[in-house]
Amino acid sequence: MANVVVVGAQWGDEGKGKIVDWLSERADVIARFQGGHNAGHTLVIDGKVYKLSLLPSGIVRGGKLSVIGNGVVLDPWHLVMEIDKLRAQGVDITPENLMVAENAPLILPLHGELDRARESQNSVAKIGTTGRGIGPAYEDKVGRRAIRVADLADEATLALRVDRLMMHHDALRRGLGMEPIDRDALLAQLREIAPQVLPYAKPVWKVLTEARKSGKRILFEGAQGALLDIDFGTYPYVTSSNVIAGQAATGTGIGPGAIDFVLGIVKAYTTRVGEGPFPAELKDADGERLGERGHEFGTVTGRKRRCGWFDAVLVRQTCATSGMSGIALTKLDVLDGFETLKICVGYDLDGVRLDYLPTAADQQARCTPVYEEMEGWSESTAGARSWAQLPGAAVKYVRRIEELIGCPVALLSTSPERDDTILVTDPFED
């Protein structure tokens, strides 16, 4: 039985939620391996809309085990809120179908406060953080002062962890003109939330190892997109964790040999939320049309997304860094009705043609796109469930994308509905 990693191949918002939900029907275990509650998934199932930001997408399906791995930074208050919200929509969530890694670091209120204070006072260049404390929580993790899920079970350990955290954060807060941390209030908040979180705490690495040995199919789910990876993204306008497929192993405690298929989710055009370079961005009527037709607003933030033509250079790059076996191409229907489509096939940097995005930020900013034009189509692709239902020009567009990125299309999505999907290769049967 194959185990599959799903990663976003652009700047996020590629439609991972629908694809993970579609694949979860074939999986036994769905595991989140990085990020926090700063990235959202919107699922549409039988006309019912579910908005998730921390819980794995598989939680809305009965008979599946959902796992939050150690690579995730966990806001325990948000976790409880999201569980309550889904329960109100009729989703059954118990410690039998949801597990949280004991060694997952916590996001505390002080992390969000620090995140927002830094962003508001940064007059040099705003990163575009969501202000939810993700970055500061990861900083504390690597600084070895994080409070982890397991620490909630022991008051003495918890108090020591809070004291260590305060030594660092109070100094930062003074420098930003903030009030010091209220130790007693923080400990009281943690004691109150602990019994609501601890029932879900498990040694996730052990659970997944046993699941694999017993022949269970595991689906590893990432958040954001590979171009926001802390190492391989458009630094510093990135997230605070590794997003590429290799993180699935370290973010859950299962060896890399357990990964059989890497599926990259790719939007048929390109979008980005927030700051940072975007060579193929459109600031004209075509860009507005893509945004309106694609409903390009962030699930979590509500921020309007920047839109542009498909950038084959960037996707080819992320296919390489994640070792993608195939892609799921989404939102093809948004391109219906364009007379002419463009694909970015290279960059011009000061008169030099590049086939990759350079690392240096100043060079990224100076890259201008080199486009290839293709004929569009007037017919609708919305809801297509076979190649025969697609216009010939749409098939040519998809095939050209495959050629340019050097990776085959495994799935093709033509609407938010999970069944409006053309299956070329089943990742679990590859």
CSV table of C-alpha atoms in Angstrom, one decimal:
chain,number,residue,atom,x,y,z
A,1,MET,CA,0.0,0.0,0.0
A,2,ALA,CA,1.4,3.4,-1.0
A,3,ASN,CA,1.7,6.3,1.4
A,4,VAL,CA,1.2,9.8,-0.2
A,5,VAL,CA,2.5,13.2,0.7
A,6,VAL,CA,0.4,16.2,-0.6
A,7,VAL,CA,2.2,19.6,-0.8
A,8,GLY,CA,1.3,22.9,-2.4
A,9,ALA,CA,3.6,23.6,-5.3
A,10,GLN,CA,3.1,27.4,-5.4
A,11,TRP,CA,2.5,30.1,-2.7
A,12,GLY,CA,-0.4,28.2,-1.1
A,13,ASP,CA,-4.1,28.4,-1.8
A,14,GLU,CA,-3.8,25.8,-4.6
A,15,GLY,CA,-6.9,23.8,-3.5
A,16,LYS,CA,-5.2,21.3,-1.3
A,17,GLY,CA,-8.2,20.9,0.9
A,18,LYS,CA,-10.4,19.4,-1.8
A,19,ILE,CA,-7.7,17.1,-3.1
A,20,VAL,CA,-6.8,15.8,0.3
A,21,ASP,CA,-10.5,15.2,1.0
A,22,TRP,CA,-10.8,13.4,-2.3
A,23,LEU,CA,-7.7,11.2,-1.5
A,24,SER,CA,-8.8,10.7,2.1
A,25,GLU,CA,-11.5,8.3,0.9
A,26,ARG,CA,-8.7,6.0,-0.1
A,27,ALA,CA,-6.6,6.6,3.0
A,28,ASP,CA,-6.8,5.2,6.6
A,29,VAL,CA,-4.7,7.9,8.3
A,30,ILE,CA,-4.4,11.6,7.4
A,31,ALA,CA,-1.5,13.4,9.1
A,32,ARG,CA,-0.7,17.2,9.2
A,33,PHE,CA,3.1,17.6,9.3
A,34,GLN,CA,3.9,21.4,9.5
A,35,GLY,CA,2.5,24.9,9.9
A,36,GLY,CA,-0.2,26.1,12.3
A,37,HIS,CA,-3.6,27.7,12.1
A,38,ASN,CA,-2.3,30.4,9.7
A,39,ALA,CA,-3.3,28.5,6.5
A,40,GLY,CA,-6.9,27.4,5.7
A,41,HIS,CA,-8.6,24.7,3.7
A,42,THR,CA,-12.1,25.0,2.4
A,43,LEU,CA,-13.9,21.8,1.7
A,44,VAL,CA,-17.3,21.5,-0.1
A,45,ILE,CA,-18.9,18.1,0.5
A,46,ASP,CA,-22.5,17.6,-0.8
A,47,GLY,CA,-23.0,21.3,-0.8
A,48,LYS,CA,-21.9,21.8,2.8
A,49,VAL,CA,-18.9,24.0,3.4
A,50,TYR,CA,-16.2,23.2,6.0
A,51,LYS,CA,-13.4,25.7,6.8
A,52,LEU,CA,-10.4,24.2,8.5
A,53,SER,CA,-7.1,25.8,9.5
A,54,LEU,CA,-5.5,23.4,12.0
A,55,LEU,CA,-7.3,20.1,11.8
A,56,PRO,CA,-6.4,17.7,9.0
A,57,SER,CA,-8.9,17.7,6.1
A,58,GLY,CA,-9.7,14.0,6.7
A,59,ILE,CA,-11.5,14.9,10.0
A,60,VAL,CA,-14.8,15.4,8.2
A,61,ARG,CA,-14.8,11.8,7.0
A,62,GLY,CA,-15.9,9.0,9.2
A,63,GLY,CA,-13.7,6.0,9.9
A,64,LYS,CA,-10.4,7.9,9.4
A,65,LEU,CA,-7.7,8.7,11.9
A,66,SER,CA,-6.6,12.3,11.8
A,67,VAL,CA,-3.2,13.2,13.2
A,68,ILE,CA,-1.5,16.5,14.0
A,69,GLY,CA,2.3,15.9,13.9
A,70,ASN,CA,5.2,17.3,15.9
A,71,GLY,CA,6.1,19.6,12.9
A,72,VAL,CA,2.9,21.6,13.6
A,73,VAL,CA,2.9,24.5,16.1
A,74,LEU,CA,-0.4,24.1,18.0
A,75,ASP,CA,-2.6,26.8,19.4
A,76,PRO,CA,-4.5,24.8,22.0
A,77,TRP,CA,-7.3,27.3,22.3
A,78,HIS,CA,-7.8,27.4,18.5
A,79,LEU,CA,-7.8,23.6,18.4
A,80,VAL,CA,-10.6,23.4,20.9
A,81,MET,CA,-12.5,26.2,19.1
A,82,GLU,CA,-12.2,24.4,15.7
A,83,ILE,CA,-13.3,21.1,17.2
A,84,ASP,CA,-16.3,22.7,18.7
A,85,LYS,CA,-17.2,24.4,15.4
A,86,LEU,CA,-17.0,21.2,13.4
A,87,ARG,CA,-19.0,19.3,16.0
A,88,ALA,CA,-21.7,21.9,15.6
A,89,GLN,CA,-21.7,21.0,11.9
A,90,GLY,CA,-22.3,17.4,12.8
A,91,VAL,CA,-18.7,16.1,12.6
A,92,ASP,CA,-17.8,13.5,15.2
A,93,ILE,CA,-14.4,14.2,16.9
A,94,THR,CA,-13.0,12.1,19.7
A,95,PRO,CA,-9.6,10.9,20.9
A,96,GLU,CA,-10.2,7.8,18.8
A,97,ASN,CA,-10.2,9.7,15.5
A,98,LEU,CA,-8.0,12.6,16.3
A,99,MET,CA,-4.5,12.5,17.8
A,100,VAL,CA,-2.0,15.2,18.6
A,101,ALA,CA,1.7,14.6,18.9
A,102,GLU,CA,2.9,14.9,22.5
A,103,ASN,CA,6.0,16.7,21.3
A,104,ALA,CA,4.2,19.4,19.3
A,105,PRO,CA,5.1,22.9,20.5
A,106,LEU,CA,2.4,25.2,21.7
A,107,ILE,CA,1.5,28.6,20.4
A,108,LEU,CA,0.7,30.8,23.4
A,109,PRO,CA,-1.1,34.2,23.5
A,110,LEU,CA,2.3,35.9,24.0
A,111,HIS,CA,3.4,34.5,20.6
A,112,GLY,CA,0.6,36.3,18.8
A,113,GLU,CA,1.2,39.5,20.7
A,114,LEU,CA,4.9,39.5,19.7
A,115,ASP,CA,4.1,38.6,16.1
A,116,ARG,CA,1.7,41.5,15.8
A,117,ALA,CA,3.9,44.0,17.6
A,118,ARG,CA,6.9,43.2,15.4
A,119,GLU,CA,4.9,43.5,12.2
A,120,SER,CA,3.3,46.8,13.2
A,121,GLN,CA,6.7,48.3,14.2
A,122,ASN,CA,8.6,47.0,11.2
A,123,SER,CA,9.2,50.1,9.0
A,124,VAL,CA,11.8,48.4,6.8
A,125,ALA,CA,9.9,45.6,5.1
A,126,LYS,CA,6.7,43.9,6.3
A,127,ILE,CA,6.8,40.1,5.9
A,128,GLY,CA,3.0,39.8,5.7
A,129,THR,CA,2.6,37.5,8.7
A,130,THR,CA,-1.0,36.6,9.7
A,131,GLY,CA,-0.1,37.7,13.3
A,132,ARG,CA,-1.2,34.3,14.8
A,133,GLY,CA,2.1,33.7,16.5
A,134,ILE,CA,3.4,31.0,14.2
A,135,GLY,CA,6.9,32.4,13.7
A,136,PRO,CA,7.6,33.2,17.4
A,137,ALA,CA,6.4,29.7,18.3
A,138,TYR,CA,8.9,28.1,15.9
A,139,GLU,CA,11.6,30.4,17.2
A,140,ASP,CA,11.0,29.1,20.7
A,141,LYS,CA,11.0,25.6,19.5
A,142,VAL,CA,14.5,25.9,18.0
A,143,GLY,CA,15.6,28.0,20.9
A,144,ARG,CA,14.7,25.1,23.2
A,145,ARG,CA,12.3,27.0,25.4
A,146,ALA,CA,9.0,25.9,23.9
A,147,ILE,CA,6.1,24.5,26.0
A,148,ARG,CA,5.0,21.3,24.4
A,149,VAL,CA,1.8,19.3,24.6
A,150,ALA,CA,3.2,16.8,27.0
A,151,ASP,CA,4.3,19.5,29.4
A,152,LEU,CA,0.6,20.3,30.1
A,153,ALA,CA,0.3,17.1,32.1
A,154,ASP,CA,2.8,18.1,34.8
A,155,GLU,CA,2.4,21.3,36.8
A,156,ALA,CA,6.0,21.5,38.0
A,157,THR,CA,7.4,21.1,34.5
A,158,LEU,CA,4.9,23.6,33.2
A,159,ALA,CA,6.0,26.2,35.7
A,160,LEU,CA,9.7,25.7,34.8
A,161,ARG,CA,8.9,26.0,31.1
A,162,VAL,CA,7.0,29.2,31.6
A,163,ASP,CA,9.8,30.7,33.7
A,164,ARG,CA,12.4,29.9,31.0
A,165,LEU,CA,10.1,31.4,28.4
A,166,MET,CA,9.6,34.6,30.3
A,167,MET,CA,13.3,35.2,30.6
A,168,HIS,CA,13.5,35.5,26.9
A,169,HIS,CA,10.1,37.1,26.1
A,170,ASP,CA,10.1,39.8,28.8
A,171,ALA,CA,13.4,41.2,27.4
A,172,LEU,CA,11.9,41.3,23.9
A,173,ARG,CA,8.7,42.9,25.2
A,174,ARG,CA,10.6,45.6,27.0
A,175,GLY,CA,12.4,46.5,23.8
A,176,LEU,CA,9.0,46.8,22.0
A,177,GLY,CA,7.4,48.8,24.7
A,178,MET,CA,5.1,46.0,25.8
A,179,GLU,CA,4.0,45.0,29.3
A,180,PRO,CA,5.8,42.0,30.9
A,181,ILE,CA,4.1,38.6,30.8
A,182,ASP,CA,1.6,37.9,33.6
A,183,ARG,CA,3.0,34.6,34.8
A,184,ASP,CA,0.1,33.6,37.0
A,185,ALA,CA,-2.5,34.4,34.3
A,186,LEU,CA,-0.6,32.4,31.7
A,187,LEU,CA,-0.3,29.4,34.0
A,188,ALA,CA,-4.0,29.7,34.8
A,189,GLN,CA,-4.8,29.7,31.1
A,190,LEU,CA,-2.7,26.6,30.5
A,191,ARG,CA,-4.1,24.7,33.4
A,192,GLU,CA,-7.6,25.5,32.1
A,193,ILE,CA,-7.0,24.3,28.6
A,194,ALA,CA,-4.9,21.3,29.5
A,195,PRO,CA,-7.7,18.8,30.2
A,196,GLN,CA,-9.4,19.7,26.9
A,197,VAL,CA,-6.2,19.0,24.9
A,198,LEU,CA,-4.4,16.1,26.7
A,199,PRO,CA,-7.0,13.4,25.9
A,200,TYR,CA,-5.8,13.7,22.2
A,201,ALA,CA,-2.1,13.6,23.1
A,202,LYS,CA,-0.3,10.5,21.8
A,203,PRO,CA,3.2,9.4,20.6
A,204,VAL,CA,2.3,10.0,17.0
A,205,TRP,CA,5.6,8.6,15.6
A,206,LYS,CA,4.6,5.2,17.2
A,207,VAL,CA,1.0,5.3,16.1
A,208,LEU,CA,2.1,6.0,12.5
A,209,THR,CA,4.8,3.4,12.5
A,210,GLU,CA,2.3,0.8,13.7
A,211,ALA,CA,-0.2,1.9,11.1
A,212,ARG,CA,2.4,1.5,8.4
A,213,LYS,CA,3.4,-2.0,9.6
A,214,SER,CA,-0.2,-3.1,9.6
A,215,GLY,CA,-0.7,-2.0,5.9
A,216,LYS,CA,-2.6,1.2,6.5
A,217,ARG,CA,-2.5,3.9,3.9
A,218,ILE,CA,-1.2,7.2,5.2
A,219,LEU,CA,-1.9,10.6,3.6
A,220,PHE,CA,0.5,13.3,4.7
A,221,GLU,CA,-0.9,16.8,4.5
A,222,GLY,CA,1.1,20.0,4.4
A,223,ALA,CA,-0.1,23.6,4.7
A,224,GLN,CA,0.9,26.7,2.7
A,225,GLY,CA,3.0,26.1,-0.5
A,226,ALA,CA,6.6,25.2,-1.3
A,227,LEU,CA,7.4,28.7,-2.4
A,228,LEU,CA,6.8,29.7,1.2
A,229,ASP,CA,9.3,27.1,2.5
A,230,ILE,CA,11.8,28.7,5.0
A,231,ASP,CA,14.7,27.4,3.0
A,232,PHE,CA,13.5,27.2,-0.6
A,233,GLY,CA,10.9,29.9,-0.7
A,234,THR,CA,11.1,33.6,-1.5
A,235,TYR,CA,12.9,34.4,1.7
A,236,PRO,CA,12.2,36.4,3.9
A,237,TYR,CA,8.6,36.5,2.6
A,238,VAL,CA,8.1,32.9,3.7
A,239,THR,CA,6.5,30.9,6.5
A,240,SER,CA,8.5,29.7,9.5
A,241,SER,CA,8.7,26.0,8.7
A,242,ASN,CA,9.8,23.7,5.9
A,243,VAL,CA,6.9,23.1,3.6
A,244,ILE,CA,8.4,20.8,1.0
A,245,ALA,CA,7.7,17.0,1.0
A,246,GLY,CA,10.8,16.0,3.0
A,247,GLN,CA,9.2,17.6,6.1
A,248,ALA,CA,6.5,15.0,6.1
A,249,ALA,CA,9.0,12.5,7.6
A,250,THR,CA,10.5,14.8,10.3
A,251,GLY,CA,7.2,16.5,11.0
A,252,THR,CA,5.5,13.2,12.0
A,253,GLY,CA,8.4,11.0,13.1
A,254,ILE,CA,8.1,8.5,10.3
A,255,GLY,CA,11.1,7.6,8.2
A,256,PRO,CA,11.5,9.0,4.6
A,257,GLY,CA,11.3,5.4,3.3
A,258,ALA,CA,7.6,5.5,4.2
A,259,ILE,CA,6.9,8.0,1.5
A,260,ASP,CA,5.9,6.4,-1.8
A,261,PHE,CA,4.3,9.2,-3.8
A,262,VAL,CA,4.6,13.0,-3.6
A,263,LEU,CA,1.6,14.8,-5.1
A,264,GLY,CA,2.0,18.5,-5.8
A,265,ILE,CA,-1.1,20.7,-5.9
A,266,VAL,CA,-0.9,23.2,-8.7
A,267,LYS,CA,-3.3,26.0,-9.6
A,268,ALA,CA,-3.8,26.5,-13.4
A,269,TYR,CA,-2.7,30.1,-12.8
A,270,THR,CA,-0.7,31.7,-10.0
A,271,THR,CA,-1.7,33.5,-6.8
A,272,ARG,CA,0.0,35.0,-3.8
A,273,VAL,CA,-1.2,36.5,-0.6
A,274,GLY,CA,0.8,39.3,1.1
A,275,GLU,CA,4.3,40.7,0.4
A,276,GLY,CA,7.1,39.3,-1.7
A,277,PRO,CA,8.3,38.8,-5.3
A,278,PHE,CA,5.8,37.6,-7.9
A,279,PRO,CA,7.3,37.8,-11.4
A,280,ALA,CA,4.2,36.8,-13.3
A,281,GLU,CA,1.8,39.0,-11.4
A,282,LEU,CA,-0.9,40.8,-13.4
A,283,LYS,CA,-2.0,44.2,-12.3
A,284,ASP,CA,-4.5,44.7,-15.2
A,285,ALA,CA,-8.0,43.5,-16.2
A,286,ASP,CA,-6.8,39.9,-16.7
A,287,GLY,CA,-5.5,39.8,-13.2
A,288,GLU,CA,-8.7,41.2,-11.8
A,289,ARG,CA,-10.7,38.7,-13.9
A,290,LEU,CA,-8.7,35.8,-12.5
A,291,GLY,CA,-9.2,37.0,-8.9
A,292,GLU,CA,-13.0,37.5,-9.4
A,293,ARG,CA,-13.6,34.2,-11.2
A,294,GLY,CA,-11.4,32.3,-8.8
A,295,HIS,CA,-12.8,33.9,-5.7
A,296,GLU,CA,-9.3,34.7,-4.6
A,297,PHE,CA,-9.6,35.7,-1.0
A,298,GLY,CA,-7.7,33.9,1.9
A,299,THR,CA,-9.7,31.3,3.8
A,300,VAL,CA,-8.1,32.4,7.1
A,301,THR,CA,-7.3,36.1,6.6
A,302,GLY,CA,-9.8,37.2,4.0
A,303,ARG,CA,-7.0,39.0,2.3
A,304,LYS,CA,-7.3,39.6,-1.5
A,305,ARG,CA,-4.8,37.4,-3.4
A,306,ARG,CA,-2.5,38.8,-6.1
A,307,CYS,CA,-3.1,36.9,-9.4
A,308,GLY,CA,-1.0,36.1,-12.4
A,309,TRP,CA,-0.5,33.7,-15.3
A,310,PHE,CA,0.8,30.2,-14.7
A,311,ASP,CA,4.5,30.3,-13.9
A,312,ALA,CA,6.1,27.1,-15.1
A,313,VAL,CA,9.6,28.1,-13.9
A,314,LEU,CA,8.5,28.2,-10.3
A,315,VAL,CA,6.5,25.0,-10.5
A,316,ARG,CA,9.3,23.1,-12.2
A,317,GLN,CA,11.5,24.3,-9.3
A,318,THR,CA,9.2,23.1,-6.6
A,319,CYS,CA,8.7,19.8,-8.4
A,320,ALA,CA,12.4,19.3,-8.0
A,321,THR,CA,12.8,20.4,-4.4
A,322,SER,CA,9.9,18.1,-3.3
A,323,GLY,CA,10.7,15.2,-5.6
A,324,MET,CA,7.1,15.3,-6.9
A,325,SER,CA,5.8,12.1,-8.6
A,326,GLY,CA,2.8,13.9,-10.1
A,327,ILE,CA,0.6,17.0,-9.8
A,328,ALA,CA,-3.0,17.7,-9.2
A,329,LEU,CA,-4.0,20.6,-11.4
A,330,THR,CA,-6.8,22.7,-9.9
A,331,LYS,CA,-9.1,25.6,-10.9
A,332,LEU,CA,-8.8,24.9,-14.7
A,333,ASP,CA,-12.4,26.2,-15.0
A,334,VAL,CA,-11.3,29.7,-13.9
A,335,LEU,CA,-9.5,30.1,-17.3
A,336,ASP,CA,-12.7,29.4,-19.3
A,337,GLY,CA,-13.5,32.2,-21.7
A,338,PHE,CA,-10.0,33.7,-22.1
A,339,GLU,CA,-9.2,34.2,-25.8
A,340,THR,CA,-5.5,34.0,-25.1
A,341,LEU,CA,-3.6,32.5,-22.2
A,342,LYS,CA,0.0,33.1,-21.2
A,343,ILE,CA,2.5,30.8,-19.5
A,344,CYS,CA,5.7,32.1,-17.9
A,345,VAL,CA,8.5,29.9,-19.4
A,346,GLY,CA,11.6,31.8,-18.2
A,347,TYR,CA,12.8,35.1,-16.6
A,348,ASP,CA,14.9,38.0,-17.9
A,349,LEU,CA,17.4,39.2,-15.4
A,350,ASP,CA,19.2,42.3,-16.6
A,351,GLY,CA,19.3,40.8,-20.2
A,352,VAL,CA,20.2,37.3,-19.1
A,353,ARG,CA,17.6,34.5,-19.6
A,354,LEU,CA,17.1,32.3,-16.5
A,355,ASP,CA,15.2,29.0,-16.2
A,356,TYR,CA,14.9,29.2,-12.4
A,357,LEU,CA,14.2,31.8,-9.7
A,358,PRO,CA,17.4,33.1,-8.2
A,359,THR,CA,18.0,33.0,-4.5
A,360,ALA,CA,19.0,36.7,-3.9
A,361,ALA,CA,16.1,38.9,-3.1
A,362,ASP,CA,17.3,41.8,-5.2
A,363,GLN,CA,17.6,39.5,-8.2
A,364,GLN,CA,14.2,38.1,-7.6
A,365,ALA,CA,12.8,41.6,-7.6
A,366,ARG,CA,14.4,42.4,-11.0
A,367,CYS,CA,13.2,39.2,-12.8
A,368,THR,CA,10.7,39.9,-15.5
A,369,PRO,CA,8.6,37.1,-17.1
A,370,VAL,CA,9.2,35.6,-20.5
A,371,TYR,CA,5.8,34.4,-21.8
A,372,GLU,CA,4.6,31.8,-24.2
A,373,GLU,CA,1.1,32.4,-25.6
A,374,MET,CA,-1.5,29.7,-26.1
A,375,GLU,CA,-5.0,29.7,-27.5
A,376,GLY,CA,-7.8,29.8,-24.9
A,377,TRP,CA,-11.2,28.2,-25.1
A,378,SER,CA,-14.8,29.5,-24.9
A,379,GLU,CA,-16.4,26.3,-23.8
A,380,SER,CA,-16.9,25.5,-20.1
A,381,THR,CA,-14.7,23.0,-18.3
A,382,ALA,CA,-16.5,23.4,-15.0
A,383,GLY,CA,-17.6,20.0,-13.6
A,384,ALA,CA,-15.8,17.9,-16.2
A,385,ARG,CA,-15.0,14.4,-15.1
A,386,SER,CA,-13.3,13.0,-18.1
A,387,TRP,CA,-10.8,14.2,-20.7
A,388,ALA,CA,-13.5,13.8,-23.4
A,389,GLN,CA,-15.5,16.5,-21.7
A,390,LEU,CA,-12.7,19.1,-22.0
A,391,PRO,CA,-12.2,21.4,-24.9
A,392,GLY,CA,-9.3,20.6,-27.2
A,393,ALA,CA,-7.5,23.8,-26.3
A,394,ALA,CA,-7.8,23.0,-22.6
A,395,VAL,CA,-6.2,19.6,-23.1
A,396,LYS,CA,-3.4,21.3,-25.0
A,397,TYR,CA,-2.9,23.7,-22.2
A,398,VAL,CA,-2.6,20.9,-19.6
A,399,ARG,CA,-0.2,18.9,-21.8
A,400,ARG,CA,2.0,22.0,-22.3
A,401,ILE,CA,2.2,22.5,-18.5
A,402,GLU,CA,3.3,18.9,-18.1
A,403,GLU,CA,6.1,19.4,-20.6
A,404,LEU,CA,7.3,22.6,-19.1
A,405,ILE,CA,7.4,21.5,-15.5
A,406,GLY,CA,8.7,18.0,-16.2
A,407,CYS,CA,6.0,16.3,-14.1
A,408,PRO,CA,2.8,14.5,-15.2
A,409,VAL,CA,-0.7,15.4,-14.2
A,410,ALA,CA,-2.1,12.7,-11.9
A,411,LEU,CA,-5.4,14.5,-11.1
A,412,LEU,CA,-7.3,17.3,-12.7
A,413,SER,CA,-9.8,19.4,-10.7
A,414,THR,CA,-12.6,21.3,-12.5
A,415,SER,CA,-14.6,22.7,-9.6
A,416,PRO,CA,-14.6,22.9,-5.7
A,417,GLU,CA,-16.9,19.8,-5.6
A,418,ARG,CA,-14.8,16.7,-4.7
A,419,ASP,CA,-16.3,14.5,-7.5
A,420,ASP,CA,-15.5,17.0,-10.2
A,421,THR,CA,-12.1,15.4,-10.6
A,422,ILE,CA,-10.4,13.6,-13.5
A,423,LEU,CA,-8.2,10.8,-12.3
A,424,VAL,CA,-5.2,10.0,-14.4
A,425,THR,CA,-3.1,8.2,-11.8
A,426,ASP,CA,-4.3,7.1,-8.4
A,427,PRO,CA,-1.3,8.0,-6.1
A,428,PHE,CA,-2.3,5.2,-3.7
A,429,GLU,CA,-2.1,2.6,-6.5
A,430,ASP,CA,1.0,4.0,-8.3
